[in-house]
Coordinates of C-alpha atoms in Angstrom, one line a residue:
Chain A
G26 CA -67.8 -79.2 -24.9
D27 CA -66.6 -76.3 -27.0
S28 CA -64.1 -76.6 -29.6
V29 CA -62.6 -74.0 -32.5
T30 CA -61.7 -75.3 -36.5
Q31 CA -60.2 -73.2 -38.0
M32 CA -58.2 -73.3 -41.2
E33 CA -54.9 -75.0 -41.4
G34 CA -52.6 -73.2 -43.0
P35 CA -49.7 -72.0 -44.3
V36 CA -52.1 -69.3 -46.3
T37 CA -49.2 -67.5 -49.0
L38 CA -50.3 -65.1 -50.3
S39 CA -48.9 -61.9 -52.2
E40 CA -48.2 -58.2 -50.9
E41 CA -51.9 -56.2 -51.4
A42 CA -54.1 -59.9 -51.8
F43 CA -57.7 -59.9 -50.2
L44 CA -57.3 -62.2 -47.0
T45 CA -59.5 -65.2 -45.5
I46 CA -58.9 -66.9 -42.2
N47 CA -61.8 -69.1 -41.9
C48 CA -62.5 -70.4 -38.2
T49 CA -66.1 -72.2 -37.2
Y50 CA -67.2 -73.1 -33.5
T51 CA -69.3 -75.3 -31.4
A52 CA -70.3 -74.3 -28.2
T53 CA -73.0 -74.8 -25.0
G54 CA -73.8 -70.9 -24.7
Y55 CA -73.2 -67.7 -25.6
P56 CA -70.1 -68.2 -26.2
S57 CA -67.9 -64.1 -27.1
L58 CA -64.9 -64.8 -29.8
F59 CA -61.8 -63.7 -30.8
W60 CA -59.2 -62.7 -33.3
Y61 CA -55.4 -63.0 -31.9
V62 CA -52.1 -62.6 -33.8
Q63 CA -48.8 -63.9 -33.2
Y64 CA -45.6 -62.4 -34.7
P65 CA -42.6 -64.8 -34.3
G66 CA -40.8 -64.7 -31.2
E67 CA -43.7 -63.1 -28.9
G68 CA -47.0 -63.8 -27.1
L69 CA -50.0 -64.1 -28.7
Q70 CA -51.6 -60.5 -28.7
L71 CA -55.8 -59.7 -28.9
L72 CA -56.5 -58.3 -32.5
L73 CA -59.8 -58.1 -32.2
K74 CA -63.6 -59.3 -30.7
A75 CA -67.2 -59.5 -30.5
T76 CA -69.3 -60.6 -27.9
K77 CA -73.0 -61.6 -29.4
A78 CA -74.6 -62.7 -32.7
D79 CA -73.9 -60.3 -35.8
D80 CA -71.1 -58.2 -34.0
K81 CA -68.2 -56.8 -36.4
G82 CA -65.2 -56.5 -34.8
S83 CA -62.5 -55.1 -36.5
N84 CA -59.0 -53.9 -35.7
K85 CA -56.0 -52.9 -38.1
G86 CA -57.9 -53.2 -41.6
F87 CA -58.4 -57.0 -40.1
E88 CA -62.7 -57.7 -39.4
A89 CA -64.6 -60.3 -38.2
T90 CA -68.4 -60.7 -37.9
Y91 CA -69.7 -62.9 -35.6
R92 CA -71.7 -65.6 -37.4
K93 CA -74.7 -67.4 -35.0
E94 CA -76.2 -69.1 -38.0
T95 CA -73.0 -70.5 -39.3
T96 CA -71.3 -70.6 -36.2
S97 CA -68.6 -69.3 -38.0
F98 CA -66.4 -65.9 -37.0
H99 CA -63.8 -65.9 -40.8
L100 CA -60.9 -63.5 -40.3
E101 CA -61.0 -61.2 -43.2
K102 CA -58.6 -58.4 -44.7
G103 CA -59.0 -56.3 -47.9
S104 CA -55.1 -55.9 -48.6
V105 CA -52.6 -57.8 -46.8
Q106 CA -48.9 -55.9 -46.1
V107 CA -46.0 -58.3 -45.3
S108 CA -45.6 -56.8 -42.0
D109 CA -49.2 -59.1 -41.7
S110 CA -46.9 -62.3 -41.9
A111 CA -47.9 -64.1 -38.3
V112 CA -49.9 -66.2 -37.0
Y113 CA -53.6 -65.8 -36.1
F114 CA -55.7 -67.6 -33.6
C115 CA -59.3 -68.3 -33.4
A116 CA -60.6 -68.5 -29.7
L117 CA -64.1 -68.6 -27.7
S118 CA -65.1 -67.8 -24.4
D119 CA -68.6 -69.4 -23.2
R120 CA -69.0 -70.5 -19.7
G121 CA -66.3 -69.3 -17.0
Y122 CA -62.1 -67.8 -17.5
I123 CA -61.0 -71.0 -19.3
P124 CA -60.6 -70.2 -23.4
T125 CA -60.7 -72.9 -26.2
F126 CA -58.3 -71.7 -28.9
G127 CA -57.4 -73.1 -32.6
R128 CA -54.9 -74.6 -33.7
G129 CA -53.4 -70.9 -35.3
T130 CA -52.9 -70.7 -39.0
S131 CA -49.9 -68.9 -40.3
L132 CA -49.9 -66.2 -43.0
I133 CA -46.7 -65.4 -45.1
V134 CA -47.3 -62.6 -47.2
H135 CA -44.7 -62.2 -50.1
P136 CA -44.2 -58.2 -51.7
Chain B
D17 CA -49.6 -53.1 -21.5
A18 CA -50.5 -55.7 -19.3
G19 CA -47.9 -56.1 -17.4
I20 CA -46.5 -59.6 -17.6
T21 CA -43.4 -60.5 -16.9
Q22 CA -41.5 -64.1 -18.2
S23 CA -38.8 -65.5 -16.6
P24 CA -36.2 -67.0 -17.8
R25 CA -37.0 -66.3 -21.4
H26 CA -34.8 -69.6 -22.6
K27 CA -33.8 -72.3 -20.7
V28 CA -31.8 -75.1 -21.4
T29 CA -31.4 -78.4 -18.9
E30 CA -31.1 -81.4 -18.3
T31 CA -33.3 -84.5 -18.3
G32 CA -34.4 -85.1 -14.3
T33 CA -33.8 -81.9 -13.7
P34 CA -36.0 -79.4 -12.0
V35 CA -37.0 -76.5 -13.4
T36 CA -39.2 -73.4 -12.3
L37 CA -40.9 -70.7 -14.7
R38 CA -41.7 -67.6 -13.1
C39 CA -45.1 -65.5 -14.5
H40 CA -45.2 -61.9 -12.9
Q41 CA -47.9 -59.4 -13.0
T42 CA -48.1 -55.5 -12.3
E43 CA -52.3 -55.7 -12.1
N44 CA -53.2 -57.9 -9.6
H45 CA -55.5 -59.7 -11.6
R46 CA -57.5 -62.6 -10.8
Y47 CA -57.2 -65.2 -13.1
M48 CA -53.6 -66.5 -14.4
Y49 CA -52.6 -69.4 -16.8
W50 CA -49.7 -71.2 -18.1
Y51 CA -49.7 -73.0 -21.5
R52 CA -47.1 -74.8 -23.5
Q53 CA -47.5 -74.1 -27.0
D54 CA -46.0 -76.8 -29.5
P55 CA -46.2 -77.3 -33.4
G56 CA -49.6 -79.2 -34.4
H57 CA -51.2 -78.6 -30.9
G58 CA -51.3 -75.0 -31.2
L59 CA -51.8 -73.7 -27.0
R60 CA -52.6 -76.4 -24.2
L61 CA -53.4 -74.8 -21.6
I62 CA -51.3 -77.1 -17.9
H63 CA -52.7 -75.3 -15.3
Y64 CA -55.1 -72.0 -14.2
S65 CA -55.0 -70.1 -10.7
Y66 CA -58.6 -67.4 -9.6
G67 CA -56.4 -66.6 -6.5
V68 CA -53.9 -66.6 -4.7
K69 CA -53.7 -70.5 -3.6
D70 CA -56.4 -71.3 -5.7
T71 CA -55.5 -73.6 -8.4
D72 CA -56.5 -76.1 -10.6
K73 CA -55.7 -78.8 -13.5
G74 CA -55.9 -78.6 -17.5
E75 CA -55.7 -79.9 -20.1
V76 CA -51.6 -81.2 -20.3
S77 CA -51.6 -81.1 -16.1
D78 CA -49.3 -84.2 -15.7
G79 CA -45.6 -83.9 -14.7
Y80 CA -46.3 -80.1 -14.2
S81 CA -47.3 -78.5 -11.0
V82 CA -48.3 -74.6 -9.4
S83 CA -48.1 -72.6 -7.3
R84 CA -49.6 -68.5 -6.5
S85 CA -48.7 -67.3 -3.1
K86 CA -49.1 -63.7 -4.2
T87 CA -51.3 -61.8 -6.0
E88 CA -48.9 -61.3 -8.5
D89 CA -46.4 -64.1 -9.1
F90 CA -47.9 -67.4 -10.9
L91 CA -45.1 -70.1 -10.6
L92 CA -44.9 -73.6 -13.2
T93 CA -42.5 -76.1 -12.0
L94 CA -41.2 -79.5 -14.1
E95 CA -40.0 -81.4 -10.7
S96 CA -38.6 -83.9 -13.2
A97 CA -38.0 -82.8 -16.4
T98 CA -38.9 -84.5 -19.5
S99 CA -37.2 -84.3 -23.5
S100 CA -41.4 -83.9 -24.1
Q101 CA -41.5 -80.6 -21.7
T102 CA -39.4 -78.8 -24.6
S103 CA -41.8 -76.7 -25.5
V104 CA -42.7 -73.0 -25.4
Y105 CA -44.3 -72.0 -22.2
F106 CA -46.7 -68.7 -22.3
C107 CA -48.2 -67.5 -19.3
A108 CA -51.8 -65.3 -19.4
I109 CA -53.7 -63.5 -17.3
S110 CA -57.7 -62.6 -17.4
T111 CA -57.9 -58.5 -17.1
G112 CA -61.7 -58.3 -17.2
T113 CA -64.1 -58.6 -14.8
D114 CA -66.6 -61.0 -16.7
D115 CA -66.3 -64.3 -17.7
N116 CA -66.2 -63.8 -21.9
Q117 CA -62.6 -61.3 -21.3
P118 CA -60.0 -61.8 -24.2
Q119 CA -56.6 -62.9 -22.5
H120 CA -53.0 -60.9 -22.2
F121 CA -50.2 -63.1 -22.8
G122 CA -46.5 -63.0 -21.7
D123 CA -43.7 -63.1 -24.6
G124 CA -42.8 -66.4 -23.3
T125 CA -40.1 -68.9 -22.3
R126 CA -37.8 -71.2 -24.6
L127 CA -37.2 -74.5 -22.6
S128 CA -35.0 -77.1 -23.9
I129 CA -34.5 -80.4 -22.0
L130 CA -32.1 -82.4 -23.4

């Protein structure tokens, strides 16, 4: 079946550091890929998405590129802020309406 | 804003009591979902619905039932709550017209079973 693997956290960075959160997937079809963000006490929010190979999703300074050859969708940001501290989830949607989520990666950004 | 409201937001109850959580949406989307979120497990799908009276099980459905008598409401019931069901419960909807659309989540219900 489909699966999503994310790097374990927490990832701890200083403000203005470069961020990478790795995400790899397995799927039988041609999935759409998503990154969600969850702030404390809230539900998940869509951060960005990509629907086909080589697409780049971007939002709020975050980017991720759909790499079919490496089955990856790594999340990057050039300069993180304290306000980016949250839990980040990678997810895919292949066939049907049931997505597959990774376990989430906690990001902590210190001033 | 996809207009999802979960109620209650917090609940403390005792083992063996029935509990019902409500998810309400304002936009008549077809697909609705219930997840639980626990440390070390991420999000796990409990049940989902693809229309009025049309529901199916997710990966952790034991001990839970659901009902959807109206498009806008999706209820999750714990018939006899156990301490292992202490968790944060999220409702979600799928807003798109094809099967590769993102989900939109409510703000969660924190349920503690003593």
